[in-house]
Each structure stands twice: as C-alpha cells, then as structure tokens.
Coordinates of C-alpha atoms in Angstrom, one line a residue:
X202 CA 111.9 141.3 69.8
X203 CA 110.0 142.1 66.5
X204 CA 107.0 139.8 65.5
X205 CA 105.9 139.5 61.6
X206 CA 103.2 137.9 60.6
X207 CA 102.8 137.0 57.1
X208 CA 100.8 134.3 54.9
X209 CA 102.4 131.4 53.4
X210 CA 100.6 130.5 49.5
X211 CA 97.8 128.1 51.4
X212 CA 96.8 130.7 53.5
X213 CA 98.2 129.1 56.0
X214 CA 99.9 132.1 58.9
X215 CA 103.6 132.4 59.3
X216 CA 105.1 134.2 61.9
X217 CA 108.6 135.5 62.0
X218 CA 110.3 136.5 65.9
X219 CA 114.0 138.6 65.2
X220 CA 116.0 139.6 67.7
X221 CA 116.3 142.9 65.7
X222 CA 113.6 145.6 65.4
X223 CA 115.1 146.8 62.0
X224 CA 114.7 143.1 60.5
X225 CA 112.5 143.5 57.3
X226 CA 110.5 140.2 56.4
X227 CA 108.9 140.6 52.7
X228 CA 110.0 137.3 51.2
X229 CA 106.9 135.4 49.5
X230 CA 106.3 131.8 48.9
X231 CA 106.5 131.1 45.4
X232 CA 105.3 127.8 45.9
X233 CA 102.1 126.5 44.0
X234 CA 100.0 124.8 47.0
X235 CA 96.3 124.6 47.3
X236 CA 94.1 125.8 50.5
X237 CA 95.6 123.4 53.0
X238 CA 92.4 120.6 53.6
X239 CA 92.0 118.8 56.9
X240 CA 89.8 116.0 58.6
X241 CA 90.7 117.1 61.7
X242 CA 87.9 115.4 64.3
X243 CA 87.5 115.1 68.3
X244 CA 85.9 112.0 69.8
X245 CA 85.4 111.6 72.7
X246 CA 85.5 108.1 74.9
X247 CA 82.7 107.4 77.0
X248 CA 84.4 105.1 79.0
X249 CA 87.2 106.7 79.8
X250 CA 86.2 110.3 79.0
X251 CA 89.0 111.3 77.4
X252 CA 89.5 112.7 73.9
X253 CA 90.9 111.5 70.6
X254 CA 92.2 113.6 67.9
X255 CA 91.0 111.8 64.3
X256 CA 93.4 113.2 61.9
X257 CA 93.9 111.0 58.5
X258 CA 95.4 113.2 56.6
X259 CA 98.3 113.3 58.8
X260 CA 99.0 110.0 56.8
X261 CA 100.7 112.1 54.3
X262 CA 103.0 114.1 56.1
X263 CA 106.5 114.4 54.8
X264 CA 108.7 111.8 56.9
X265 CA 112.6 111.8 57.3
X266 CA 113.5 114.1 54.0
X267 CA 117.0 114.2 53.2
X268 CA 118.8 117.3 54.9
X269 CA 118.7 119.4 51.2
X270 CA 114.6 119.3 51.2
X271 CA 114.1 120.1 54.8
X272 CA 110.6 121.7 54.8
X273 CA 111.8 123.8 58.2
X274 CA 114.9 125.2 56.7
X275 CA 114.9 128.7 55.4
X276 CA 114.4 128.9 50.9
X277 CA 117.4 129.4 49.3
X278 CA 118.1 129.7 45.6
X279 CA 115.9 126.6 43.7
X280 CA 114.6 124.9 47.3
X281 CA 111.4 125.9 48.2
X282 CA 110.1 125.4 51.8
X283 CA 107.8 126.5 54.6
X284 CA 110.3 129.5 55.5
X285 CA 109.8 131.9 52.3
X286 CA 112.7 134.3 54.1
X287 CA 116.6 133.0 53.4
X288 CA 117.6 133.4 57.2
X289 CA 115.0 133.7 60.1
X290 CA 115.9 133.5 64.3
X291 CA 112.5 132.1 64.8
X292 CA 109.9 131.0 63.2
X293 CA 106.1 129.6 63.7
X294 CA 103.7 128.6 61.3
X295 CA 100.4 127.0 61.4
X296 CA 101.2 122.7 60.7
X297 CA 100.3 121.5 57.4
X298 CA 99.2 118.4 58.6
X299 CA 97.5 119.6 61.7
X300 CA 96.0 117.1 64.4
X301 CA 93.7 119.7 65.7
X302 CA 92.2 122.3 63.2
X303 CA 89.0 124.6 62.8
X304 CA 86.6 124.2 65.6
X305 CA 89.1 121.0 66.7
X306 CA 91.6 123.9 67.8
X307 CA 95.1 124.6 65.7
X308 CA 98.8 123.3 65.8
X309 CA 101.6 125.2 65.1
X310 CA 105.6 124.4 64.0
X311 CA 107.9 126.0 65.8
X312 CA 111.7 126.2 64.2
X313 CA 113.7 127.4 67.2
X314 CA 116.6 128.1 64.5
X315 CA 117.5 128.3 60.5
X316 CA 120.5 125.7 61.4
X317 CA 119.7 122.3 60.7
X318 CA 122.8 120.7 62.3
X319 CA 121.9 122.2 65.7
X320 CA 120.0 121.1 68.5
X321 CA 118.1 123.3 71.3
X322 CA 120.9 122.7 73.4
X323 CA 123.1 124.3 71.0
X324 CA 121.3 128.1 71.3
X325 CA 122.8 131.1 72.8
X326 CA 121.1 132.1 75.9
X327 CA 119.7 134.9 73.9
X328 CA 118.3 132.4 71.2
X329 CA 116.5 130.5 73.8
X330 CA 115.3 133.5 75.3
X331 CA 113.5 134.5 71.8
X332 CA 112.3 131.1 72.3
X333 CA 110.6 131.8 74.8
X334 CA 109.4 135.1 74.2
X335 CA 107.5 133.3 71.1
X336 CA 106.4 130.3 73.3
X337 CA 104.4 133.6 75.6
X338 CA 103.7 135.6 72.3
X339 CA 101.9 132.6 71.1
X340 CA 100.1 131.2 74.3
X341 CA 99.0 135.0 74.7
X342 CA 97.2 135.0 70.8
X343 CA 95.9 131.2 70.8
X344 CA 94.0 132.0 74.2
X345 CA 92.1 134.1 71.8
X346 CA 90.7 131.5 69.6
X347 CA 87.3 131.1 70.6
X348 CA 87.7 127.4 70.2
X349 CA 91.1 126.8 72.1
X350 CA 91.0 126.5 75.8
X351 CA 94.5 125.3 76.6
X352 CA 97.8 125.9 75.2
X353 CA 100.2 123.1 75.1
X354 CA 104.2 124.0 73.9
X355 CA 106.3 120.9 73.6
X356 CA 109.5 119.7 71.7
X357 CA 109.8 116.2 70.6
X358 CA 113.6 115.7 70.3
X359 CA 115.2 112.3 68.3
X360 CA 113.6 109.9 66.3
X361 CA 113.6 107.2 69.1
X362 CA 110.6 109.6 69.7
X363 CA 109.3 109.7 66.3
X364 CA 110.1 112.9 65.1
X365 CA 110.0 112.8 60.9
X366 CA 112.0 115.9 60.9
X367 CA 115.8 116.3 61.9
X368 CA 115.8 119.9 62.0
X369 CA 115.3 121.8 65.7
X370 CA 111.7 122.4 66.0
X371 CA 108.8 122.2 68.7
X372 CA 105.2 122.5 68.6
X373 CA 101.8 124.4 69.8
X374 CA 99.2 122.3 70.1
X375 CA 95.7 124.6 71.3
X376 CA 93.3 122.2 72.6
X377 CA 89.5 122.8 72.4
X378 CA 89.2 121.0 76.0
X379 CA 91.0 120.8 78.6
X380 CA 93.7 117.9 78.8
X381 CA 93.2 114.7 80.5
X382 CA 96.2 114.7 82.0
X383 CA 95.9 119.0 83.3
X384 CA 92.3 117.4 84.5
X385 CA 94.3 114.9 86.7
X386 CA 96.2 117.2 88.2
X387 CA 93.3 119.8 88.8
X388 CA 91.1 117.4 90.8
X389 CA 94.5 116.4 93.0
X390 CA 94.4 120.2 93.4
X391 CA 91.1 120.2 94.3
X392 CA 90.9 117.8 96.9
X393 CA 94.5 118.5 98.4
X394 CA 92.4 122.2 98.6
X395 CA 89.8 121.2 100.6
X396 CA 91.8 118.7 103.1
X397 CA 94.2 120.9 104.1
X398 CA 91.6 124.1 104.7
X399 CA 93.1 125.7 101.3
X400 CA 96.6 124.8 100.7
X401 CA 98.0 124.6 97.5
X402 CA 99.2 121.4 96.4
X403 CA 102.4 122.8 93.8
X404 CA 103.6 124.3 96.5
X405 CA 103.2 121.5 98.9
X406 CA 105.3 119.7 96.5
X407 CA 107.8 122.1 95.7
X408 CA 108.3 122.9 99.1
X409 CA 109.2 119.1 99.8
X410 CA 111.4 118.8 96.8
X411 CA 113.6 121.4 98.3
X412 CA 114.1 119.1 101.5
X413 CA 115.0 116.4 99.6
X414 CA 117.8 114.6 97.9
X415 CA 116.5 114.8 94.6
X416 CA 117.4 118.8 93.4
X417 CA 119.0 118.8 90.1
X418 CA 120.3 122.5 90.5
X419 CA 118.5 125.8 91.8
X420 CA 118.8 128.9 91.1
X421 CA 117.0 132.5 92.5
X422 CA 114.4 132.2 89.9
X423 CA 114.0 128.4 88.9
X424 CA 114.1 125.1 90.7
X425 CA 114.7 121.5 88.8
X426 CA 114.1 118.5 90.4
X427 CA 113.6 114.8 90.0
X428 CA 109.8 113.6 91.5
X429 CA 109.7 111.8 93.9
X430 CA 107.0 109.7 92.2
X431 CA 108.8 109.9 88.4
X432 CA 107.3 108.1 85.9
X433 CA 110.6 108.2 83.3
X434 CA 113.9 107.1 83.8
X435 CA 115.5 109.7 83.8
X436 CA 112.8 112.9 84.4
X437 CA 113.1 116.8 85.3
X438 CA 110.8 119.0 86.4
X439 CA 111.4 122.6 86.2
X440 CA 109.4 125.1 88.3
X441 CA 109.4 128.8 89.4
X442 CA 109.9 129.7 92.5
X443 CA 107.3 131.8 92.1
X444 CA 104.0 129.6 91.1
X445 CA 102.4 131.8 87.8
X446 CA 99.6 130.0 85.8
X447 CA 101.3 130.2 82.4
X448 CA 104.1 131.9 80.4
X449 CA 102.6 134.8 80.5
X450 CA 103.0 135.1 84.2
X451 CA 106.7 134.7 84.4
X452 CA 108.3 137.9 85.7
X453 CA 111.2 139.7 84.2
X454 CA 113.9 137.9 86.3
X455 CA 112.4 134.3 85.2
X456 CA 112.1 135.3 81.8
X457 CA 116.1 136.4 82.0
X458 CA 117.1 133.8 84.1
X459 CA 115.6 130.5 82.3
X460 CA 117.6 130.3 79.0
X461 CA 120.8 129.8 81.4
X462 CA 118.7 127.2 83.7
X463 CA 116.9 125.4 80.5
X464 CA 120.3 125.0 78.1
X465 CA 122.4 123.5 81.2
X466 CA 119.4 120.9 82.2
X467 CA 119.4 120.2 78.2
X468 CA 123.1 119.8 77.8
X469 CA 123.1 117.5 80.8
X470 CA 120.4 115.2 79.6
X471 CA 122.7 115.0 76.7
X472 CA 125.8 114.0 79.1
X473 CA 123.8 111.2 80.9
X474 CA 125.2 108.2 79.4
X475 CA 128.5 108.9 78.2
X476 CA 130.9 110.0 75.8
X477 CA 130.4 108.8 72.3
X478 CA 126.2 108.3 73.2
X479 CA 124.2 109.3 70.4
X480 CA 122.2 112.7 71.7
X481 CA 119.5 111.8 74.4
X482 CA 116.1 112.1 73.0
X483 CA 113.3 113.7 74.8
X484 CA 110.1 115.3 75.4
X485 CA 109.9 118.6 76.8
X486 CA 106.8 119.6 77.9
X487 CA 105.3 122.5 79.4
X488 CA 101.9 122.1 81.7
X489 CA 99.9 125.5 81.4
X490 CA 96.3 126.1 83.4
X491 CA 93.5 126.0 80.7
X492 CA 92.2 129.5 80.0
X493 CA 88.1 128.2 79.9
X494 CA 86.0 127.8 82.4
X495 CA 87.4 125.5 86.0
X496 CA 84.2 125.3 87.8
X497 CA 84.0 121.0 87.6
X498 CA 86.9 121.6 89.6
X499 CA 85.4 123.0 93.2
X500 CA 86.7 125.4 94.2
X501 CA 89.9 125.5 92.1
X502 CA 91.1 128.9 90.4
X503 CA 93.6 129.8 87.3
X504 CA 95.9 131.1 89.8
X505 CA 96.4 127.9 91.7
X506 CA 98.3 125.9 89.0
X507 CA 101.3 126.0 89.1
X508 CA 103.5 126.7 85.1
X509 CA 105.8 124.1 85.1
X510 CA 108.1 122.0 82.5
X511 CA 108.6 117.8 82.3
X512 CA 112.2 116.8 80.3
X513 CA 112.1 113.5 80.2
X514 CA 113.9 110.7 78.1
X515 CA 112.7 107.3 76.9
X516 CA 116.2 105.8 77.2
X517 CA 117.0 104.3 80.4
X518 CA 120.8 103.0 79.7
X519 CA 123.1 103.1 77.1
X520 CA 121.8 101.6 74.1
X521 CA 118.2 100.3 75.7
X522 CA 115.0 102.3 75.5
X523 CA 111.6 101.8 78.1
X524 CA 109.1 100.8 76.1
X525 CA 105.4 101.4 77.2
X526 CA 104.4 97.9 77.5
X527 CA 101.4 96.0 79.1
X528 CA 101.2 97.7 82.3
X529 CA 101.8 101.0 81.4
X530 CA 99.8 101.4 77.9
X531 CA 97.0 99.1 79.2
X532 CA 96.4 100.1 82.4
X533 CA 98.6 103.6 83.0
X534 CA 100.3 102.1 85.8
X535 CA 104.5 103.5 85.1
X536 CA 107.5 101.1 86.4
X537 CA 110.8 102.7 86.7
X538 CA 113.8 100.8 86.2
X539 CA 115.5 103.9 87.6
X540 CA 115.7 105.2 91.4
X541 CA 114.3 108.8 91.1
X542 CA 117.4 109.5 93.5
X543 CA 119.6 107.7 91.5
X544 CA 118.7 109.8 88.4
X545 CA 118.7 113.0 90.6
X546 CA 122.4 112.1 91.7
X547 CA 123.8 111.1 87.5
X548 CA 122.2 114.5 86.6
X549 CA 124.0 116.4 89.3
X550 CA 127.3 114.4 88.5
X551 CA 127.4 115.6 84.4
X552 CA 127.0 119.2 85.0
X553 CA 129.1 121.5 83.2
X554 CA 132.2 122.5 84.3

C-alpha cells in the first residue's frame, strides 16, 4: 500500500491509498473554495448524559446530485470535485460539512472506489483489503488527535438510510468522548468482570454463539453470527476469533482473510429478499475500544473489548421497512418482527454458490 497525503484548495487534508508503490499523486484542485467554516458544537444532556453533535451548517450539504456532479468521483476534464486525481483506489478526505470538528473531534469521507455504479459488495478481495488497510491507517493517525478519544468507521449504504450521495463511500467519525453506546457495553463488561472473578464478557458471548443455531458462516480467522438478543431484522455481527481492541490489532491472517468473509456476508444481505429486490440497505458499523482514559469503568482495560462489526438492515420484508417508532425512539426498548434464528437460517440459505 502507498499513502499520499495532499491538501485540497480549503485546506481541508486528502489522502490517497494505491495498491501500487509507483503511483504518483500530484493533481491539484483547481477549485476556488474558501477556508472550510464550521459550527460544529457538543452538548451534553444532563438527563440522560449523553452527547449531541450541533452542526448547522450541515444544512447545506450537497444532497442527491445527479451522477455527472458527484462530489466523490474522481475530476475529469471540466468537472471539478473533491478527488483532484482522474483515477484513485482509495480515497479519504476530511468532510466538508463535518458533524464534529476542531476541539469537537473530525469526520472524514471515505470513497472505497472511483466507480460510481458500484457498490462495496462489488470490490475485489484486494480492494476491500485496501479498505481496510485505510480503515487501520486512519484509526492509527486519528488516535493522535489530542481531542479524539474514539474512532468510529461506518458505511451508510441506500437512501432508505439517508445517504445524499449514491456513490460507494463510508465515514470516520473521531469522537472527543467516548460513545454512549461503547459506554453501555463497557459497564456490562465491567460488571460481567467482577461476577464471574474476571471473565471476559465478548468472549462469554462468542463462545455461546458458537453453540448455537444462529452462525452465519465461520471461518479460521472470523466468526459471523446473528445475536441472540438482535435488535434489527435482519443483523450480523462479525468477530475475530481472536478478541483485539481495534484494527490495529488484527493479525496478518485476519487482515488476509476478512475481504473474503466481509464481501460474502455483503453479497448475502443483498440476496435476502429475492431476485429483482432493489439492493439491501445498511449500516455497517465497526465498535472499537476508546483510546482515553477507562478508569469510570472499574477495573476494565483496552484489551478487554472486544473489535467487532454490526451489518444490519432497516428492511424487514420485501418492500416494508422498521421504522423506529414509539417504543423504540422514545424509550430504546427494540421489537423485532424477525426470529434472530430465523434471520440466522435466510442468511445461511442465500450463500453463494
């Protein structure tokens, strides 16, 4: 892999990840755009004790372009865009319209390819493993920040989950706290801790996925499951066998191993309901430990999370969607129209021949 950084003409950092080590990238934006200005702000609720992200300008964001101004794609001839280069493999580059900024943290775009017609699930294996070697790459540098303490990388696929922009692209969002729902698990951790005289809860859990009925697939490396407790209809979560706090802890038969495991749980979700279905949209999530400090949590260390991704989809049959209604969005409490077992069994039924 060779990494260039670069700046685009707001200052804002653009970083490009080639397969190649003799790829040259010296293409400049020739756009006219002033120093990017936010109103990026954190409150937080007293109540709940949770965070909000105030972000206003974010009311201005470009939303559902036509396919010939895609901001994402790479410039070519008289179409300017975030990409300077003609071509690219990978490319990040700090948002525009940032939630989080400054001493708020920072939020990247990350264009996983310079086809707009393609979907992750479309990659090589070798594409999704420059993927993730920028997904590492940038967890590794955000860490850094002296305002970020936890590094979240997530796709938001289809505009059933609002994405504004068709083209293949994920995100970095580098929180200056730690998240409410990583605080969540890390008291469960906590507590499972001292109950059992030190066991670690991820592994309590994985260990009783792998009893059970609801194992997507396994391989040496990687294990993908439906919870037992899923909150989604149809849900996935994808593990390591070996339980690493982050990315940067995967070894070198994870790192080869997951673009094979990733694309085939993609281009099942994808086969869930049918031939002639319009492409399953999703959120793909991965949970990483918080690099600050853990001590609310007693006795709890880095090393005891456990990396892991969530692929989950908001449609629950052909044609319907699960809306987060009154139970769920006012009081958190999930209903599932869908079995976990039953989802575990469909996603084991559509894999590829």
């Amino acid at each position: 892999m060779k990494k260039t950084s670069t700046r685009l003409a707001d200052g804002r950092e653009l970083i490009y990840y080639d397969s190649r080590d003799d790829t040259v990238r010296d293409a400049v934006d020739r756009r006219p755009l002033d120093r990017t200005v936010t109103t990026s702000e954190v409150r937080r609720d007293p109540l709940l004790g949770d965070a909000v992200a105030i972000a206003s300008h974010r009311q201005g964001r470009i939303y559902h372009p036509p396919a010939d101004e895609c901001p994402l794609c790479p410039s070519e001839g008289g179409r300017l865009s975030e990409i300077p280069d003609s071509s690219y493999d990978v490319a990040v580059f700090e948002n525009r319209f940032p939630s989080l900024a400054g001493d708020s943290g920072r939020c990247e775009v990350v264009c996983f390819t310079s086809n707009h017609d393609a979907s992750f699930a479309d990659l090589t294996e070798e594409q999704a493993g420059l993927v993730l070697e920028a997904w590492t790459d940038r967890t590794a540098e955000l860490s850094h920040l002296p305002a970020v303490e936890q590094v979240f990388c997530f796709e938001n696929r289809g505009a059933e989950i609002g994405v504004t922009l068709g083209h293949p692209h994920g995100q970095i969002y580098a929180y200056p706290f730690t998240t409410p729902r990583t605080a969540l698990m890390l008291r469960s951790l906590a507590a499972h801790k001292e109950a059992t005289g030190g066991e670690n809860l991820f592994d309590a859990v994985l260990e009783r996925e792998l009893a059970d009925e609801r194992v997507v697939l396994e391989t040496e490396h990687w294990v993908a499951f439906v919870p037992f407790s899923a909150h989604w209809p149809y849900e996935v979560h994808l593990y390591p066998r070996r339980r690493v706090p982050d990315l940067l802890g995967l070894d070198e038969g994870a790192r080869t191993e997951f673009p094979q495991v990733y694309l085939e749980l993609l281009r099942r979700f994808d086969r869930i309901f049918g031939e002639g279905e319009p492409p399953t949209p999703y959120i793909s999530a991965w949970h990483q430990a918080p690099f600050g400090t853990l001590e609310e949590f007693d006795g709890v260390v880095r090393e005891d999370f456990a990396l892991h991704l969530e692929l989950f989809t908001i449609r629950r049959t052909s044609g319907k969607l699960k809306f987060l209604a009154g139970s769920e969005s006012g009081m958190n409490v999930f209903i599932n129209d869908v079995p976990p077992e039953t989802a575990a069994q469909r996603l084991r039924e559509v894999a590829s021949s």
